[in-house]
Amino acid sequence: MLQFNKKFVAGIDVANRFQVDRFSLFLERIITKLSKKEKPFSMAEEERLMQIVGLSAEEFHLLVDACNFVFEKAAAESMTATLIKDLLKPAGLSAALLAVFEGVWKVKGQALVDAFKEKPFETPADVLVDVQWRVHLQVAGGESNHNLDPLGILQLRLLSSNQCS
């Protein structure tokens, strides 16, 4: 289930002001670039789109972020187009734009799911700062007639990426 925060709802409100034919092209661009792990629009394209559609920079970024969120969530959970449509209804998206989301996901959604499957699971990176090692060997002594296994000790000192400067 999608959780709707204030920014997401604001992005949906901006989407409702979009013309349906332009919104389809907008979503196709976002999902295509998302599957390639690229930024959806260059700075020049953003400025031009904001002029054409009549959006402020803040409104434009709210809209892009909301669309990215929907597609990322849908890909991560392998949602169907109908499920996306049903989940977005309570957010207040118009029926025409719901149909656009559904149509774009039917056509381009599988490519995004496949791209996400190829994406490695990322965790906050730790940085290796020091390695120390020791090997302990014990050979047979006077009272013991059998060899003992060697023991190796490896110490790794890590710093989380937010501690590194």
PDB file of N, CA and C in Angstrom, residues 16 85 93-100:
ATOM      1  N   ASN A  16      -2.451  16.769 -11.841  1.00  0.00           N
ATOM      2  CA  ASN A  16      -3.833  16.982 -12.277  1.00  0.00           C
ATOM      3  C   ASN A  16      -3.996  18.226 -13.146  1.00  0.00           C
ATOM      4  N   LYS A  85      -3.122   1.726 -10.629  1.00  0.00           N
ATOM      5  CA  LYS A  85      -4.289   2.594 -10.813  1.00  0.00           C
ATOM      6  C   LYS A  85      -5.141   2.616  -9.547  1.00  0.00           C
ATOM      7  N   LEU A  93      -5.671  11.533  -7.965  1.00  0.00           N
ATOM      8  CA  LEU A  93      -5.298  11.663  -9.373  1.00  0.00           C
ATOM      9  C   LEU A  93      -6.538  11.516 -10.234  1.00  0.00           C
ATOM     10  N   SER A  94      -6.670  12.362 -11.243  1.00  0.00           N
ATOM     11  CA  SER A  94      -7.852  12.324 -12.111  1.00  0.00           C
ATOM     12  C   SER A  94      -7.937  10.996 -12.867  1.00  0.00           C
ATOM     13  N   ALA A  95      -9.140  10.629 -13.272  1.00  0.00           N
ATOM     14  CA  ALA A  95      -9.368   9.360 -13.965  1.00  0.00           C
ATOM     15  C   ALA A  95      -8.553   9.269 -15.257  1.00  0.00           C
ATOM     16  N   ALA A  96      -8.451  10.380 -15.980  1.00  0.00           N
ATOM     17  CA  ALA A  96      -7.691  10.374 -17.238  1.00  0.00           C
ATOM     18  C   ALA A  96      -6.208  10.109 -16.974  1.00  0.00           C
ATOM     19  N   LEU A  97      -5.671  10.714 -15.917  1.00  0.00           N
ATOM     20  CA  LEU A  97      -4.256  10.509 -15.612  1.00  0.00           C
ATOM     21  C   LEU A  97      -4.007   9.137 -15.002  1.00  0.00           C
ATOM     22  N   LEU A  98      -4.994   8.597 -14.306  1.00  0.00           N
ATOM     23  CA  LEU A  98      -4.880   7.212 -13.827  1.00  0.00           C
ATOM     24  C   LEU A  98      -4.731   6.264 -15.005  1.00  0.00           C
ATOM     25  N   ALA A  99      -5.517   6.514 -16.037  1.00  0.00           N
ATOM     26  CA  ALA A  99      -5.441   5.681 -17.243  1.00  0.00           C
ATOM     27  C   ALA A  99      -4.075   5.831 -17.918  1.00  0.00           C
ATOM     28  N   VAL A 100      -3.516   7.030 -17.880  1.00  0.00           N
ATOM     29  CA  VAL A 100      -2.189   7.258 -18.468  1.00  0.00           C
ATOM     30  C   VAL A 100      -1.133   6.477 -17.689  1.00  0.00           C
TER      31      VAL A 100
END
